Amino acid sequence: MIKTNIELASWARTVAEFFVTLYVRGCFGAPMNKSNKKRYTNNHSFNKQEARKQKILEALENTFGFDCVCFIKGLLWGWIGDEDHEYGGATYQSNGVPDIGADSLIEVCKDVSTDFSEVLVGEAVWIPGHCGIYIGDGLVSECTHRWADGVQITRVHNILSDDGTPGRRWDKHGKLPWITYEEEKPEVKPEEKPVEKKPEPPKAEPKPEKVKKSKHSCHKYCRKYLRGMVSGQ
């Protein structure tokens, strides 16, 4: 069960990066198996459109269906990407989270603002008829039939410039009432101790070179000189 904004943002990023998803209106994380394909190609006029219906029918069974607000609700309802569960692990209207639409979602949010300079990780972002989850660094995880056609990470043009990659401007952001919001704590690295330099061993002084003795040793001449002094030579 997701309890904090940090957990919600982490899950929202994980789904975008590591799961196969498809935009399916009214779907909150159901795997696209045979029975779910039959259900969702008949539950909504958007899904009944021939192009969308064909995409749903061609999806692999490890594909999970979401729409924008059902992506947020599915995570809060306990979705865990379980292919063997009818709704991927989610339980409808669980954890005190009601079944509401995108426009109703922003109305129940707290501290709703149009100023994106202080938006927190895990807040809902909204434009009329559409919503997503702010995951930090000027990015949103949202489910849309545009671009990658599923859950994807896009740029917030209120914060980052438009560089040609998927992104949009949002009108409002706010705190979801079913989770606790806390500031994301920076990673604390252990203090690095300075490396102590070992003292270098003293350099050995060069040994004096040995003086080579001449073949005619000085002792020979000294003895001769001394003999001369004695003999008076």
PDB file of C-alpha atoms in Angstrom:
ATOM      1  CA  MET A   1       0.000   0.000   0.000  1.00  0.00           C
ATOM      2  CA  ILE A   2       1.370   3.375  -1.024  1.00  0.00           C
ATOM      3  CA  LYS A   3       1.465   5.736   1.949  1.00  0.00           C
ATOM      4  CA  THR A   4       3.703   8.640   0.937  1.00  0.00           C
ATOM      5  CA  ASN A   5       4.313  10.933  -2.009  1.00  0.00           C
ATOM      6  CA  ILE A   6       7.818   9.510  -2.399  1.00  0.00           C
ATOM      7  CA  GLU A   7       6.439   5.976  -2.789  1.00  0.00           C
ATOM      8  CA  LEU A   8       3.798   7.123  -5.260  1.00  0.00           C
ATOM      9  CA  ALA A   9       6.334   8.940  -7.431  1.00  0.00           C
ATOM     10  CA  SER A  10       8.686   5.949  -7.319  1.00  0.00           C
ATOM     11  CA  TRP A  11       5.938   3.574  -8.462  1.00  0.00           C
ATOM     12  CA  ALA A  12       4.796   5.991 -11.164  1.00  0.00           C
ATOM     13  CA  ARG A  13       8.321   6.141 -12.576  1.00  0.00           C
ATOM     14  CA  THR A  14       8.777   2.373 -12.312  1.00  0.00           C
ATOM     15  CA  VAL A  15       5.618   1.650 -14.308  1.00  0.00           C
ATOM     16  CA  ALA A  16       6.699   4.053 -17.053  1.00  0.00           C
ATOM     17  CA  GLU A  17      10.197   2.600 -17.281  1.00  0.00           C
ATOM     18  CA  PHE A  18       9.744  -1.141 -16.731  1.00  0.00           C
ATOM     19  CA  PHE A  19       6.181  -2.211 -17.627  1.00  0.00           C
ATOM     20  CA  VAL A  20       4.421  -2.595 -20.964  1.00  0.00           C
ATOM     21  CA  THR A  21       1.310  -0.408 -20.874  1.00  0.00           C
ATOM     22  CA  LEU A  22      -1.432   0.767 -23.216  1.00  0.00           C
ATOM     23  CA  TYR A  23      -3.977   3.571 -22.965  1.00  0.00           C
ATOM     24  CA  VAL A  24      -7.316   1.868 -22.312  1.00  0.00           C
ATOM     25  CA  ARG A  25     -10.161   4.128 -21.170  1.00  0.00           C
ATOM     26  CA  GLY A  26     -11.676   3.122 -17.834  1.00  0.00           C
ATOM     27  CA  CYS A  27      -8.947   0.559 -17.085  1.00  0.00           C
ATOM     28  CA  PHE A  28      -6.956   0.739 -13.839  1.00  0.00           C
ATOM     29  CA  GLY A  29      -4.199  -1.766 -14.510  1.00  0.00           C
ATOM     30  CA  ALA A  30      -5.842  -4.896 -15.852  1.00  0.00           C
ATOM     31  CA  PRO A  31      -3.584  -7.193 -17.895  1.00  0.00           C
ATOM     32  CA  MET A  32      -4.705  -7.539 -21.484  1.00  0.00           C
ATOM     33  CA  ASN A  33      -5.671 -11.220 -21.363  1.00  0.00           C
ATOM     34  CA  LYS A  34      -8.528 -12.629 -23.427  1.00  0.00           C
ATOM     35  CA  SER A  35     -11.314 -11.896 -20.958  1.00  0.00           C
ATOM     36  CA  ASN A  36     -10.121  -8.355 -20.215  1.00  0.00           C
ATOM     37  CA  LYS A  37      -9.783  -7.560 -23.906  1.00  0.00           C
ATOM     38  CA  LYS A  38     -13.413  -8.561 -24.393  1.00  0.00           C
ATOM     39  CA  ARG A  39     -14.466  -6.434 -21.417  1.00  0.00           C
ATOM     40  CA  TYR A  40     -12.579  -3.275 -22.314  1.00  0.00           C
ATOM     41  CA  THR A  41     -13.351  -3.238 -26.022  1.00  0.00           C
ATOM     42  CA  ASN A  42     -17.009  -2.974 -25.038  1.00  0.00           C
ATOM     43  CA  ASN A  43     -16.970  -0.787 -21.921  1.00  0.00           C
ATOM     44  CA  HIS A  44     -16.371   2.665 -23.399  1.00  0.00           C
ATOM     45  CA  SER A  45     -17.025   4.476 -26.672  1.00  0.00           C
ATOM     46  CA  PHE A  46     -13.343   5.476 -26.926  1.00  0.00           C
ATOM     47  CA  ASN A  47     -12.262   1.837 -26.756  1.00  0.00           C
ATOM     48  CA  LYS A  48     -14.886   0.835 -29.311  1.00  0.00           C
ATOM     49  CA  GLN A  49     -13.276   3.008 -31.978  1.00  0.00           C
ATOM     50  CA  GLU A  50     -11.812   0.673 -34.564  1.00  0.00           C
ATOM     51  CA  ALA A  51      -8.199   1.842 -34.264  1.00  0.00           C
ATOM     52  CA  ARG A  52      -8.245   1.672 -30.452  1.00  0.00           C
ATOM     53  CA  LYS A  53     -10.092  -1.631 -30.415  1.00  0.00           C
ATOM     54  CA  GLN A  54      -7.490  -3.111 -32.736  1.00  0.00           C
ATOM     55  CA  LYS A  55      -4.654  -1.961 -30.482  1.00  0.00           C
ATOM     56  CA  ILE A  56      -6.301  -3.558 -27.461  1.00  0.00           C
ATOM     57  CA  LEU A  57      -6.909  -6.832 -29.291  1.00  0.00           C
ATOM     58  CA  GLU A  58      -3.322  -6.963 -30.557  1.00  0.00           C
ATOM     59  CA  ALA A  59      -1.765  -6.234 -27.151  1.00  0.00           C
ATOM     60  CA  LEU A  60       0.276  -8.987 -25.518  1.00  0.00           C
ATOM     61  CA  GLU A  61      -1.020 -10.490 -22.294  1.00  0.00           C
ATOM     62  CA  ASN A  62       1.785  -8.850 -20.299  1.00  0.00           C
ATOM     63  CA  THR A  63       0.420  -5.421 -21.310  1.00  0.00           C
ATOM     64  CA  PHE A  64      -1.409  -3.474 -18.609  1.00  0.00           C
ATOM     65  CA  GLY A  65      -4.195  -1.039 -19.462  1.00  0.00           C
ATOM     66  CA  PHE A  66      -4.596   2.397 -17.849  1.00  0.00           C
ATOM     67  CA  ASP A  67      -6.055   5.781 -18.539  1.00  0.00           C
ATOM     68  CA  CYS A  68      -4.833   9.006 -16.924  1.00  0.00           C
ATOM     69  CA  VAL A  69      -6.807   9.117 -13.674  1.00  0.00           C
ATOM     70  CA  CYS A  70      -7.124   5.328 -13.461  1.00  0.00           C
ATOM     71  CA  PHE A  71      -3.323   5.179 -13.437  1.00  0.00           C
ATOM     72  CA  ILE A  72      -3.268   7.211 -10.209  1.00  0.00           C
ATOM     73  CA  LYS A  73      -6.225   5.358  -8.697  1.00  0.00           C
ATOM     74  CA  GLY A  74      -4.830   1.964  -9.699  1.00  0.00           C
ATOM     75  CA  LEU A  75      -1.555   2.632  -7.868  1.00  0.00           C
ATOM     76  CA  LEU A  76      -3.397   3.830  -4.771  1.00  0.00           C
ATOM     77  CA  TRP A  77      -5.712   0.806  -4.974  1.00  0.00           C
ATOM     78  CA  GLY A  78      -2.705  -1.499  -4.693  1.00  0.00           C
ATOM     79  CA  TRP A  79      -1.654  -2.270  -8.287  1.00  0.00           C
ATOM     80  CA  ILE A  80       1.614  -4.252  -8.351  1.00  0.00           C
ATOM     81  CA  GLY A  81       1.861  -5.493 -11.952  1.00  0.00           C
ATOM     82  CA  ASP A  82       0.486  -8.979 -11.235  1.00  0.00           C
ATOM     83  CA  GLU A  83      -0.381 -10.584 -14.583  1.00  0.00           C
ATOM     84  CA  ASP A  84      -2.373 -13.312 -12.819  1.00  0.00           C
ATOM     85  CA  HIS A  85      -4.648 -10.850 -11.027  1.00  0.00           C
ATOM     86  CA  GLU A  86      -7.763  -9.554 -12.781  1.00  0.00           C
ATOM     87  CA  TYR A  87      -6.718  -5.944 -12.171  1.00  0.00           C
ATOM     88  CA  GLY A  88      -2.953  -6.353 -11.829  1.00  0.00           C
ATOM     89  CA  GLY A  89      -3.234  -6.530  -8.038  1.00  0.00           C
ATOM     90  CA  ALA A  90      -5.497  -3.502  -7.566  1.00  0.00           C
ATOM     91  CA  THR A  91      -8.723  -3.690  -5.559  1.00  0.00           C
ATOM     92  CA  TYR A  92     -11.459  -1.341  -6.718  1.00  0.00           C
ATOM     93  CA  GLN A  93     -12.121   1.615  -4.379  1.00  0.00           C
ATOM     94  CA  SER A  94      -9.771   0.298  -1.690  1.00  0.00           C
ATOM     95  CA  ASN A  95      -7.578   2.199   0.797  1.00  0.00           C
ATOM     96  CA  GLY A  96     -10.200   4.916   1.122  1.00  0.00           C
ATOM     97  CA  VAL A  97      -9.684   6.142  -2.440  1.00  0.00           C
ATOM     98  CA  PRO A  98     -12.965   6.695  -4.333  1.00  0.00           C
ATOM     99  CA  ASP A  99     -13.580   6.186  -8.040  1.00  0.00           C
ATOM    100  CA  ILE A 100     -13.461   9.751  -9.367  1.00  0.00           C
ATOM    101  CA  GLY A 101     -12.532  11.391 -12.658  1.00  0.00           C
ATOM    102  CA  ALA A 102      -9.614  13.648 -13.510  1.00  0.00           C
ATOM    103  CA  ASP A 103     -11.527  16.892 -12.987  1.00  0.00           C
ATOM    104  CA  SER A 104     -12.947  15.703  -9.660  1.00  0.00           C
ATOM    105  CA  LEU A 105      -9.469  14.585  -8.573  1.00  0.00           C
ATOM    106  CA  ILE A 106      -7.987  18.086  -8.628  1.00  0.00           C
ATOM    107  CA  GLU A 107     -11.004  19.378  -6.687  1.00  0.00           C
ATOM    108  CA  VAL A 108     -10.293  17.096  -3.715  1.00  0.00           C
ATOM    109  CA  CYS A 109      -6.548  17.853  -3.693  1.00  0.00           C
ATOM    110  CA  LYS A 110      -5.046  20.064  -1.006  1.00  0.00           C
ATOM    111  CA  ASP A 111      -2.933  23.188  -1.523  1.00  0.00           C
ATOM    112  CA  VAL A 112      -3.921  23.432  -5.184  1.00  0.00           C
ATOM    113  CA  SER A 113      -1.778  25.988  -6.997  1.00  0.00           C
ATOM    114  CA  THR A 114      -0.906  27.280 -10.446  1.00  0.00           C
ATOM    115  CA  ASP A 115       2.653  28.104  -9.324  1.00  0.00           C
ATOM    116  CA  PHE A 116       4.935  25.219 -10.336  1.00  0.00           C
ATOM    117  CA  SER A 117       8.049  26.612  -8.676  1.00  0.00           C
ATOM    118  CA  GLU A 118       7.269  24.699  -5.476  1.00  0.00           C
ATOM    119  CA  VAL A 119       5.514  21.575  -6.773  1.00  0.00           C
ATOM    120  CA  LEU A 120       6.358  18.517  -4.676  1.00  0.00           C
ATOM    121  CA  VAL A 121       7.188  15.011  -5.849  1.00  0.00           C
ATOM    122  CA  GLY A 122       4.030  12.875  -5.862  1.00  0.00           C
ATOM    123  CA  GLU A 123       1.593  15.735  -6.421  1.00  0.00           C
ATOM    124  CA  ALA A 124      -1.158  15.418  -9.005  1.00  0.00           C
ATOM    125  CA  VAL A 125      -0.815  17.718 -12.019  1.00  0.00           C
ATOM    126  CA  TRP A 126      -3.878  18.676 -14.014  1.00  0.00           C
ATOM    127  CA  ILE A 127      -5.334  20.202 -17.147  1.00  0.00           C
ATOM    128  CA  PRO A 128      -9.039  19.933 -17.997  1.00  0.00           C
ATOM    129  CA  GLY A 129      -9.889  16.260 -18.539  1.00  0.00           C
ATOM    130  CA  HIS A 130      -6.387  14.967 -17.889  1.00  0.00           C
ATOM    131  CA  CYS A 131      -3.970  14.395 -14.974  1.00  0.00           C
ATOM    132  CA  GLY A 132      -0.589  12.898 -14.102  1.00  0.00           C
ATOM    133  CA  ILE A 133       1.905  12.449 -11.263  1.00  0.00           C
ATOM    134  CA  TYR A 134       4.861  14.771 -10.743  1.00  0.00           C
ATOM    135  CA  ILE A 135       8.001  12.640 -10.194  1.00  0.00           C
ATOM    136  CA  GLY A 136      10.619  15.362  -9.781  1.00  0.00           C
ATOM    137  CA  ASP A 137      13.281  17.050 -11.931  1.00  0.00           C
ATOM    138  CA  GLY A 138      10.631  18.747 -14.057  1.00  0.00           C
ATOM    139  CA  LEU A 139       9.107  15.419 -15.147  1.00  0.00           C
ATOM    140  CA  VAL A 140       5.674  13.809 -14.959  1.00  0.00           C
ATOM    141  CA  SER A 141       4.555  10.203 -15.267  1.00  0.00           C
ATOM    142  CA  GLU A 142       1.264  10.208 -17.134  1.00  0.00           C
ATOM    143  CA  CYS A 143      -0.901   7.826 -19.125  1.00  0.00           C
ATOM    144  CA  THR A 144      -1.995   9.226 -22.458  1.00  0.00           C
ATOM    145  CA  HIS A 145      -2.818   7.945 -25.937  1.00  0.00           C
ATOM    146  CA  ARG A 146      -0.427  10.561 -27.328  1.00  0.00           C
ATOM    147  CA  TRP A 147       3.247   9.851 -28.042  1.00  0.00           C
ATOM    148  CA  ALA A 148       4.080   6.395 -26.607  1.00  0.00           C
ATOM    149  CA  ASP A 149       0.381   5.512 -26.101  1.00  0.00           C
ATOM    150  CA  GLY A 150       0.520   4.389 -22.466  1.00  0.00           C
ATOM    151  CA  VAL A 151       2.238   5.308 -19.214  1.00  0.00           C
ATOM    152  CA  GLN A 152       5.261   7.454 -20.049  1.00  0.00           C
ATOM    153  CA  ILE A 153       7.555  10.135 -18.633  1.00  0.00           C
ATOM    154  CA  THR A 154       7.086  13.614 -20.086  1.00  0.00           C
ATOM    155  CA  ARG A 155       8.481  17.098 -19.509  1.00  0.00           C
ATOM    156  CA  VAL A 156       6.663  19.795 -17.551  1.00  0.00           C
ATOM    157  CA  HIS A 157       6.909  22.887 -19.723  1.00  0.00           C
ATOM    158  CA  ASN A 158       6.042  25.063 -16.713  1.00  0.00           C
ATOM    159  CA  ILE A 159       9.504  24.083 -15.411  1.00  0.00           C
ATOM    160  CA  LEU A 160      11.569  22.816 -18.338  1.00  0.00           C
ATOM    161  CA  SER A 161      11.827  24.229 -21.831  1.00  0.00           C
ATOM    162  CA  ASP A 162      10.242  22.503 -24.801  1.00  0.00           C
ATOM    163  CA  ASP A 163      13.067  20.522 -26.394  1.00  0.00           C
ATOM    164  CA  GLY A 164      10.875  18.672 -28.875  1.00  0.00           C
ATOM    165  CA  THR A 165      10.446  15.561 -26.696  1.00  0.00           C
ATOM    166  CA  PRO A 166       7.029  14.669 -25.203  1.00  0.00           C
ATOM    167  CA  GLY A 167       5.812  17.270 -22.728  1.00  0.00           C
ATOM    168  CA  ARG A 168       3.150  19.858 -22.023  1.00  0.00           C
ATOM    169  CA  ARG A 169       2.144  22.761 -19.796  1.00  0.00           C
ATOM    170  CA  TRP A 170      -0.129  21.956 -16.877  1.00  0.00           C
ATOM    171  CA  ASP A 171      -2.684  24.287 -15.323  1.00  0.00           C
ATOM    172  CA  LYS A 172      -2.637  23.205 -11.677  1.00  0.00           C
ATOM    173  CA  HIS A 173      -0.997  20.890  -9.183  1.00  0.00           C
ATOM    174  CA  GLY A 174      -2.103  19.705  -5.736  1.00  0.00           C
ATOM    175  CA  LYS A 175      -1.546  17.196  -2.938  1.00  0.00           C
ATOM    176  CA  LEU A 176      -3.600  14.021  -3.035  1.00  0.00           C
ATOM    177  CA  PRO A 177      -5.562  13.627   0.242  1.00  0.00           C
ATOM    178  CA  TRP A 178      -4.919   9.890   0.678  1.00  0.00           C
ATOM    179  CA  ILE A 179      -1.148   9.949   1.160  1.00  0.00           C
ATOM    180  CA  THR A 180       1.337  11.787   3.385  1.00  0.00           C
ATOM    181  CA  TYR A 181       3.615  14.388   1.824  1.00  0.00           C
ATOM    182  CA  GLU A 182       7.189  14.735   2.967  1.00  0.00           C
ATOM    183  CA  GLU A 183      10.196  16.474   1.537  1.00  0.00           C
ATOM    184  CA  GLU A 184      12.475  14.153  -0.400  1.00  0.00           C
ATOM    185  CA  LYS A 185      15.593  13.713   1.695  1.00  0.00           C
ATOM    186  CA  PRO A 186      18.920  14.022  -0.135  1.00  0.00           C
ATOM    187  CA  GLU A 187      21.115  10.986  -0.052  1.00  0.00           C
ATOM    188  CA  VAL A 188      23.529  11.220   2.860  1.00  0.00           C
ATOM    189  CA  LYS A 189      26.970   9.972   1.935  1.00  0.00           C
ATOM    190  CA  PRO A 190      29.367   8.801   4.628  1.00  0.00           C
ATOM    191  CA  GLU A 191      32.013  11.378   5.415  1.00  0.00           C
ATOM    192  CA  GLU A 192      35.195  10.597   3.600  1.00  0.00           C
ATOM    193  CA  LYS A 193      38.274  10.574   5.796  1.00  0.00           C
ATOM    194  CA  PRO A 194      41.363  12.203   4.320  1.00  0.00           C
ATOM    195  CA  VAL A 195      43.891   9.685   3.177  1.00  0.00           C
ATOM    196  CA  GLU A 196      46.905   9.818   5.436  1.00  0.00           C
ATOM    197  CA  LYS A 197      50.166   9.877   3.555  1.00  0.00           C
ATOM    198  CA  LYS A 198      52.734   7.483   4.869  1.00  0.00           C
ATOM    199  CA  PRO A 199      56.110   9.111   5.564  1.00  0.00           C
ATOM    200  CA  GLU A 200      58.633   8.303   2.939  1.00  0.00           C
ATOM    201  CA  PRO A 201      61.635   6.296   4.173  1.00  0.00           C
ATOM    202  CA  PRO A 202      64.834   8.349   4.444  1.00  0.00           C
ATOM    203  CA  LYS A 203      66.980   8.191   1.418  1.00  0.00           C
ATOM    204  CA  ALA A 204      70.234   6.304   1.919  1.00  0.00           C
ATOM    205  CA  GLU A 205      73.257   8.537   1.704  1.00  0.00           C
ATOM    206  CA  PRO A 206      75.596   7.604  -1.126  1.00  0.00           C
ATOM    207  CA  LYS A 207      78.600   5.579   0.004  1.00  0.00           C
ATOM    208  CA  PRO A 208      81.985   7.164  -0.683  1.00  0.00           C
ATOM    209  CA  GLU A 209      83.702   5.692  -3.598  1.00  0.00           C
ATOM    210  CA  LYS A 210      86.656   3.442  -2.770  1.00  0.00           C
ATOM    211  CA  VAL A 211      89.978   4.828  -3.928  1.00  0.00           C
ATOM    212  CA  LYS A 212      91.699   2.323  -6.034  1.00  0.00           C
ATOM    213  CA  LYS A 213      95.190   1.575  -4.933  1.00  0.00           C
ATOM    214  CA  SER A 214      97.983   2.066  -7.400  1.00  0.00           C
ATOM    215  CA  LYS A 215     100.010  -0.915  -8.352  1.00  0.00           C
ATOM    216  CA  HIS A 216     102.964   0.917  -6.756  1.00  0.00           C
ATOM    217  CA  SER A 217     101.722   1.186  -3.233  1.00  0.00           C
ATOM    218  CA  CYS A 218     102.653   4.313  -1.253  1.00  0.00           C
ATOM    219  CA  HIS A 219     103.892   2.067   1.550  1.00  0.00           C
ATOM    220  CA  LYS A 220     106.779   0.951  -0.667  1.00  0.00           C
ATOM    221  CA  TYR A 221     107.978   4.517  -1.201  1.00  0.00           C
ATOM    222  CA  CYS A 222     107.478   5.473   2.412  1.00  0.00           C
ATOM    223  CA  ARG A 223     109.681   2.604   3.571  1.00  0.00           C
ATOM    224  CA  LYS A 224     112.355   3.569   1.013  1.00  0.00           C
ATOM    225  CA  TYR A 225     112.230   7.198   2.188  1.00  0.00           C
ATOM    226  CA  LEU A 226     112.550   6.224   5.798  1.00  0.00           C
ATOM    227  CA  ARG A 227     115.529   3.950   5.063  1.00  0.00           C
ATOM    228  CA  GLY A 228     117.201   6.859   3.266  1.00  0.00           C
ATOM    229  CA  MET A 229     116.765   9.111   6.293  1.00  0.00           C
ATOM    230  CA  VAL A 230     118.367   6.512   8.552  1.00  0.00           C
ATOM    231  CA  SER A 231     121.348   5.919   6.215  1.00  0.00           C
ATOM    232  CA  GLY A 232     121.821   9.688   5.680  1.00  0.00           C
ATOM    233  CA  GLN A 233     121.076   9.544   2.008  1.00  0.00           C
TER     234      GLN A 233
END
